[in-house]
Coordinates of C-alpha atoms and ligand atoms in Angstrom, one line a residue:
X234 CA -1.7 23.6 -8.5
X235 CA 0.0 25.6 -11.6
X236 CA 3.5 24.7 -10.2
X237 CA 3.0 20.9 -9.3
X238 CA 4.7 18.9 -12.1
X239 CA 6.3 15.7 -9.7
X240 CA 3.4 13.6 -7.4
X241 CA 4.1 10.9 -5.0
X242 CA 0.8 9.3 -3.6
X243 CA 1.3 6.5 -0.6
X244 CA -1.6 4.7 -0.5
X245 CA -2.7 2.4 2.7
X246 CA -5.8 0.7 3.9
X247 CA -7.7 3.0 3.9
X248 CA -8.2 3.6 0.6
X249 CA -9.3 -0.4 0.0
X250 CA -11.7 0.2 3.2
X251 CA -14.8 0.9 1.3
X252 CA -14.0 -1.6 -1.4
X253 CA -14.9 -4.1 1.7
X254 CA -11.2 -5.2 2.8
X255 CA -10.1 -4.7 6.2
X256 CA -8.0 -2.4 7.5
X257 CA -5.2 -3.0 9.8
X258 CA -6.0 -1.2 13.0
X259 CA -9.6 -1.6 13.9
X260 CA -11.7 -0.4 16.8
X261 CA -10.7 -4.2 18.6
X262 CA -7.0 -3.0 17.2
X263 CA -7.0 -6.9 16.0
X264 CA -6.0 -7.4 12.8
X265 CA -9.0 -9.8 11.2
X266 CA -8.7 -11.4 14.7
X267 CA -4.8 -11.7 14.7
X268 CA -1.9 -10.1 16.3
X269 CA 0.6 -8.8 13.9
X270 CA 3.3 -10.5 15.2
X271 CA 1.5 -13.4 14.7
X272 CA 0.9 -13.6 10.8
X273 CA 3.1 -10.9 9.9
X274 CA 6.7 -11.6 10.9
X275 CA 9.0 -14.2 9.8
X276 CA 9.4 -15.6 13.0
X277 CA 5.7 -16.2 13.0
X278 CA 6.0 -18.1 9.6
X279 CA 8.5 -20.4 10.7
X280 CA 7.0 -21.1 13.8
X281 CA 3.0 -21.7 12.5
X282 CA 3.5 -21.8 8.9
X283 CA 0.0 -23.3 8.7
X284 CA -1.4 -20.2 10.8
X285 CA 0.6 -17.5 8.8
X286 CA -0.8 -19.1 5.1
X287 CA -4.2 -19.5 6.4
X288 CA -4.5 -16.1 6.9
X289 CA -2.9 -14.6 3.5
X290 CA -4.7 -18.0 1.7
X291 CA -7.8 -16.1 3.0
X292 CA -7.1 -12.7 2.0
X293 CA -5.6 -13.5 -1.6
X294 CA -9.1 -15.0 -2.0
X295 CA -11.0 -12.1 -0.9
X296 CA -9.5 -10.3 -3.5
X297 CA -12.1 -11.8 -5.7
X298 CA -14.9 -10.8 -4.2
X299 CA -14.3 -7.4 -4.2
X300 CA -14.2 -4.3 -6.8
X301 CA -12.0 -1.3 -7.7
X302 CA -13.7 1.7 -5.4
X303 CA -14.3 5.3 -6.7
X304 CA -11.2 6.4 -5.2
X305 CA -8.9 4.0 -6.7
X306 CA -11.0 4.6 -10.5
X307 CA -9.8 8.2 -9.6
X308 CA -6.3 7.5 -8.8
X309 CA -6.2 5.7 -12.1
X310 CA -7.3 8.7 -14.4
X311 CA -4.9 10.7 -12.7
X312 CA -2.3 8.3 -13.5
X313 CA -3.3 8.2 -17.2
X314 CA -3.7 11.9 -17.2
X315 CA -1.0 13.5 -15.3
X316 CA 1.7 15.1 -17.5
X317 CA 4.2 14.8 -15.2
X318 CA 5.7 12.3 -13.2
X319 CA 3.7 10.4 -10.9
X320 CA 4.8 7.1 -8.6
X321 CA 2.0 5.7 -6.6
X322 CA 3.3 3.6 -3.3
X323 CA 0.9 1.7 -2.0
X324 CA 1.3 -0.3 1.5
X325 CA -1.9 -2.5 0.2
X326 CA -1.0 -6.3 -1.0
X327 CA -4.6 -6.1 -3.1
X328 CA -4.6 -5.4 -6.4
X329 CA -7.3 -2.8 -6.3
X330 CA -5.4 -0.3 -8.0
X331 CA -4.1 -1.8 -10.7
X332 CA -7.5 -3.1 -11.7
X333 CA -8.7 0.2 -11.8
X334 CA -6.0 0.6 -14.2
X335 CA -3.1 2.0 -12.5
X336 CA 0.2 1.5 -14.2
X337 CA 3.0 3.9 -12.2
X338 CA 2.1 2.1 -9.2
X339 CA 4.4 0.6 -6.5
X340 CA 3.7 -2.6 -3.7
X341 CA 6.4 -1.7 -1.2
X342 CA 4.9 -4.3 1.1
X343 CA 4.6 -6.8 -1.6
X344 CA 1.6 -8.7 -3.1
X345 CA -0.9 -11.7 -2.3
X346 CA -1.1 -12.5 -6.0
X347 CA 2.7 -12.8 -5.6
X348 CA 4.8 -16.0 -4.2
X349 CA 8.3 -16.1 -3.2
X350 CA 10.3 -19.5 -3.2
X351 CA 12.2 -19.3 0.0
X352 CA 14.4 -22.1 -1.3
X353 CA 15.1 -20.3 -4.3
X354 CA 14.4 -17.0 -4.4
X355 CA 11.9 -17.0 -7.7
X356 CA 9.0 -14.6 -7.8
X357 CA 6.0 -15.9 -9.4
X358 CA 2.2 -14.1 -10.5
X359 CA -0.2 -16.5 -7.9
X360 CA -3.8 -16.7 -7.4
X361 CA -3.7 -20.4 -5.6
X362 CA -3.6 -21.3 -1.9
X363 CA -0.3 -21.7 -0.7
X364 CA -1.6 -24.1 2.7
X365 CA -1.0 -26.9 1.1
X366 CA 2.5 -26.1 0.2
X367 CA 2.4 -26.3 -3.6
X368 CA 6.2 -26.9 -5.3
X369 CA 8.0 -24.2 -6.4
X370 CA 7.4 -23.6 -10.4
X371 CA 11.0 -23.2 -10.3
X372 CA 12.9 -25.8 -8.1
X373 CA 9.8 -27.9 -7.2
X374 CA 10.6 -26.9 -3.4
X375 CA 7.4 -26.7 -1.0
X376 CA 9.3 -23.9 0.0
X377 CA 6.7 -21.0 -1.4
X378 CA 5.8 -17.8 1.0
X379 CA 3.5 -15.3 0.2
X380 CA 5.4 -12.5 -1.2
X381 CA 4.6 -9.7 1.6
X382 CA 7.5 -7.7 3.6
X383 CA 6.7 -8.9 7.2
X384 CA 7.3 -6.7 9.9
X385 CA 11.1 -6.8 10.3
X386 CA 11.9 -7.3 6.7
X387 CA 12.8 -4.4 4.1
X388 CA 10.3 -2.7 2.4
X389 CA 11.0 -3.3 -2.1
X390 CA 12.0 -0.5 -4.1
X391 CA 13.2 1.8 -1.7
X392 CA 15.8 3.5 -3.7
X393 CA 13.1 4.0 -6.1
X394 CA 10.8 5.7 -3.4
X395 CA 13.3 8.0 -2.2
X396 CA 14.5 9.5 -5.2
X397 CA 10.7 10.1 -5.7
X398 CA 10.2 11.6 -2.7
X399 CA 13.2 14.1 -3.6
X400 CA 12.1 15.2 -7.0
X401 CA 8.2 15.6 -5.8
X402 CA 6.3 19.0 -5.9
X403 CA 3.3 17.1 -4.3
X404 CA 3.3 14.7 -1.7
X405 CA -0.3 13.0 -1.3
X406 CA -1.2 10.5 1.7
X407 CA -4.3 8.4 1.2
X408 CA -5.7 5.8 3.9
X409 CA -3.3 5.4 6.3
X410 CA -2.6 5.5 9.9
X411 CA 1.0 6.9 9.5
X412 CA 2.0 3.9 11.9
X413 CA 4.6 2.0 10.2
X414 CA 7.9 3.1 8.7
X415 CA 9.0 3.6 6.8
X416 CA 6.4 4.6 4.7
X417 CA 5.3 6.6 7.9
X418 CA 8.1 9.0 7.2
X419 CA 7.9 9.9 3.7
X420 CA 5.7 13.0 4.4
X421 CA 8.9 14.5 6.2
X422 CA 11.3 13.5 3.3
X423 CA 9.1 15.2 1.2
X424 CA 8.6 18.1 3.3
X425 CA 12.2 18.2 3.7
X426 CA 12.8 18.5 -0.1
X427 CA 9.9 21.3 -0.5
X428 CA 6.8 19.4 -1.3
X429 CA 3.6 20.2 -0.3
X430 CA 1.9 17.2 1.4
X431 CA -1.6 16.5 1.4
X432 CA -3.6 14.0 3.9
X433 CA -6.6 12.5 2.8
X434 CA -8.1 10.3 5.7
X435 CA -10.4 9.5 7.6
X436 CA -9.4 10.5 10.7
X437 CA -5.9 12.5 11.7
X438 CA -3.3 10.4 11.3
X439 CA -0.3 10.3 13.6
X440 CA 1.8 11.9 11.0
X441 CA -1.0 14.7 10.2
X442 CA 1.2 18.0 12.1
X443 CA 3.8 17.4 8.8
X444 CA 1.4 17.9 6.0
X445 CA 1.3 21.1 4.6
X446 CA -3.1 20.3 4.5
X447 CA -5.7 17.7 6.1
X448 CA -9.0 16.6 4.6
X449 CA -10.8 14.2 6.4
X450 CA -13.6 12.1 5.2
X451 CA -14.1 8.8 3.0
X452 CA -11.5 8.1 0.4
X453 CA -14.0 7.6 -2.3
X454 CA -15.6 11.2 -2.0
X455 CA -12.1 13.2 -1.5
X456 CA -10.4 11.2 -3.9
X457 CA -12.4 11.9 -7.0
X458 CA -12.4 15.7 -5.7
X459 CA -9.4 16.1 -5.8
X460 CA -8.4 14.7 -9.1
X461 CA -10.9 16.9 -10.7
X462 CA -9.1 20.1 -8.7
X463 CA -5.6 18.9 -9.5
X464 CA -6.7 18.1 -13.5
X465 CA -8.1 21.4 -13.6
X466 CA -11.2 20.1 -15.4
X467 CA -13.6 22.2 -12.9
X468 CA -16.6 21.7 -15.2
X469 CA -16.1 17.9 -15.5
Ligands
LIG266 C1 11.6 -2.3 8.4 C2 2.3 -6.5 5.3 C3 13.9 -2.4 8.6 C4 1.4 -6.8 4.2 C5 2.9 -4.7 6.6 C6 9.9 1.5 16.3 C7 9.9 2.7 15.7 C8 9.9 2.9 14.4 C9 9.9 1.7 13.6 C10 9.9 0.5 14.2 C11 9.9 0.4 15.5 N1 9.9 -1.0 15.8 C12 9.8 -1.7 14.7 C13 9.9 -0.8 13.7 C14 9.9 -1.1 12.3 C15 8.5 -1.5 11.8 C16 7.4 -0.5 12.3 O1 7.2 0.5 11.7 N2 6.7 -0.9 13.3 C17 5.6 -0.1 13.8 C18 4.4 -0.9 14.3 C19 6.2 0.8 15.0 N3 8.5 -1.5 10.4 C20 9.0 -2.6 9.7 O2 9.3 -3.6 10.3 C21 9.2 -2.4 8.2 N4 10.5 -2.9 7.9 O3 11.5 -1.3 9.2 O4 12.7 -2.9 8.0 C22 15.0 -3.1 8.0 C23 16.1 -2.4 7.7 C24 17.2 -3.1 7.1 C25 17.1 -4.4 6.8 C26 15.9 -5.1 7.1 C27 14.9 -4.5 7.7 C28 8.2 -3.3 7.5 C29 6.8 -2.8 7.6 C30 5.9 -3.6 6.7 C31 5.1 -4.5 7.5 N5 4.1 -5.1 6.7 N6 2.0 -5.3 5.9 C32 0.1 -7.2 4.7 O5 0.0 -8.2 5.3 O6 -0.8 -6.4 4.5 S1 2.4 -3.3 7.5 C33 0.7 -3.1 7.3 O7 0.3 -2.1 8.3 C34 0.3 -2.5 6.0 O8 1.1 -3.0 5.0 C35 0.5 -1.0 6.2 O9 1.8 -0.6 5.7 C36 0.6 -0.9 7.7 C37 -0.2 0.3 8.1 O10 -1.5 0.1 7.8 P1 -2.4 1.2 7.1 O11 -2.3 1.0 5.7 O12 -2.0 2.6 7.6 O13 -3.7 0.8 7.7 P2 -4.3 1.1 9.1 O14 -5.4 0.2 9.4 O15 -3.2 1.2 10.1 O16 -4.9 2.6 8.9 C38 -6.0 2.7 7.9 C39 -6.3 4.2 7.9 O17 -7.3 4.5 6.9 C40 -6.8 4.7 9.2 O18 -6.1 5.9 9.6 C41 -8.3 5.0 9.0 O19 -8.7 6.2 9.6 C42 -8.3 5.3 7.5 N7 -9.5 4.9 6.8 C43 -10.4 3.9 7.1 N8 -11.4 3.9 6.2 C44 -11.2 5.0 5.4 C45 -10.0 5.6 5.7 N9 -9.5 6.7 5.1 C46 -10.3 7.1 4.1 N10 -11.4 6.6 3.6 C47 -11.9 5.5 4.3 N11 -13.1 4.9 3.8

């Protein structure tokens, strides 16, 4: 690991698994007993609204009955640690990693603790349920949508990502199917600019012939490995 100075880490599911939040593609291959295109498109927002914010109103409050998990604690001492640069994009709307203390972290699916006025535009922090259609802080609109990139819809900070992906030594994959692109095909942009990519999973994902290595097994036991390895603190 001498020669790694650049890390990307995508993050998905996966990693929030053991923390207690559902993943997206279960054995029933329902996703908490939706379809996706049924809560996770736009044309699913404007034609049940009440459907769409009941089931983000129920996620964004599952967030507080949950904790930070081993793997993400990890992924936040690398992140204070690392000498280099180090971006991790997470697919995950919970804010698991940033309350383990993450701080070069990335939503490029957006956030639940995030509303977007679709009047307006205006991003604002929120905690609340969004059924009821509260006003807009900003134009008092009862136009607010939770601020998640449905299927169909542009990933954020995708310049960001790419130039990343073209400076990174080290291309880590954490918890996720390798399903949906883009963030699906980041392990070949990385490839493609020399990286070594590591999977961590669960299971082989349907991206796992382009990394460069495979370990399978729970997030929060190869997580906390492998920082140790890549910190080179063997003894701690
Ligand atoms: C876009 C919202 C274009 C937030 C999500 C045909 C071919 C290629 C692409 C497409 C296509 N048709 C349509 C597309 C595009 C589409 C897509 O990829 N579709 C797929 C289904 C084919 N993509 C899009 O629409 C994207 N946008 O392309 O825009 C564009 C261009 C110009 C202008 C405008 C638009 C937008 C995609 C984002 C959609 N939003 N989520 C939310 O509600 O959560 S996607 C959602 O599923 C997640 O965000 C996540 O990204 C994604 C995948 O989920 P995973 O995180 O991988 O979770 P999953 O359950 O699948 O897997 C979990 C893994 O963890 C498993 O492998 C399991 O084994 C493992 N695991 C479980 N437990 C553990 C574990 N591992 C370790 N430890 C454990 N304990």
């Amino acid at each position: 690991m001498s020669d790694i100075r650049n890390i990307v880490i995508l993050t998905g599911a996966g990693v929030s698994a053991e923390s207690g939040l559902a993943t997206f593609r279960g054995p029933d291959g329902l996703w908490e007993g939706h379809r996706v295109e049924d809560v996770c498109t736009p044309e699913a927002l404007a034609r049940n609204p009440d459907l769409v914010h009941a089931f983000y109103d129920a996620r964004r409050a599952k967030l507080g009955e949950v904790q930070p998990n081993a793997a993400h604690h990890a992924l936040a001492r690398l992140d204070a640690e690392w000498p280099g640069e180090l971006l991790i994009v997470t697919q995950n709307v919970d804010d698991l990693h940033e309350r383990a203390g993450a701080t070069r972290l990335l939503h490029m699916h957006g956030e639940l603790k995030s509303a977007l006025c679709a009047a307006c535009g205006t991003r604002r922090r929120w905690e609340a349920p969004m059924g009821d259609r509260p006003p807009c802080p900003a134009c008092g609109k009862p136009r607010l949508r939770p601020d998640i990139v449905f299927f169909g819809e542009m990933p954020y900070q995708m310049e960001r990502i790419d130039a990343a992906l073209g400076r990174c030594d080290l291309f880590v994959s954490i918890g996720t199917s390798g399903a949906v692109y883009p963030a699906a095909g980041f392990v070949r942009t990385a490839r493609h600019y020399g990286a070594w990519a590591l999977e961590m999973n669960l299971e082989p994902s349907a991206g796992s012939i382009y990394f460069s290595e495979s370990r399978m097994g729970p997030a929060s036991e190869l997580v906390p490995a492998w920082v140790k390895e890549v910190l080179g603190d063997r003894l701690a």
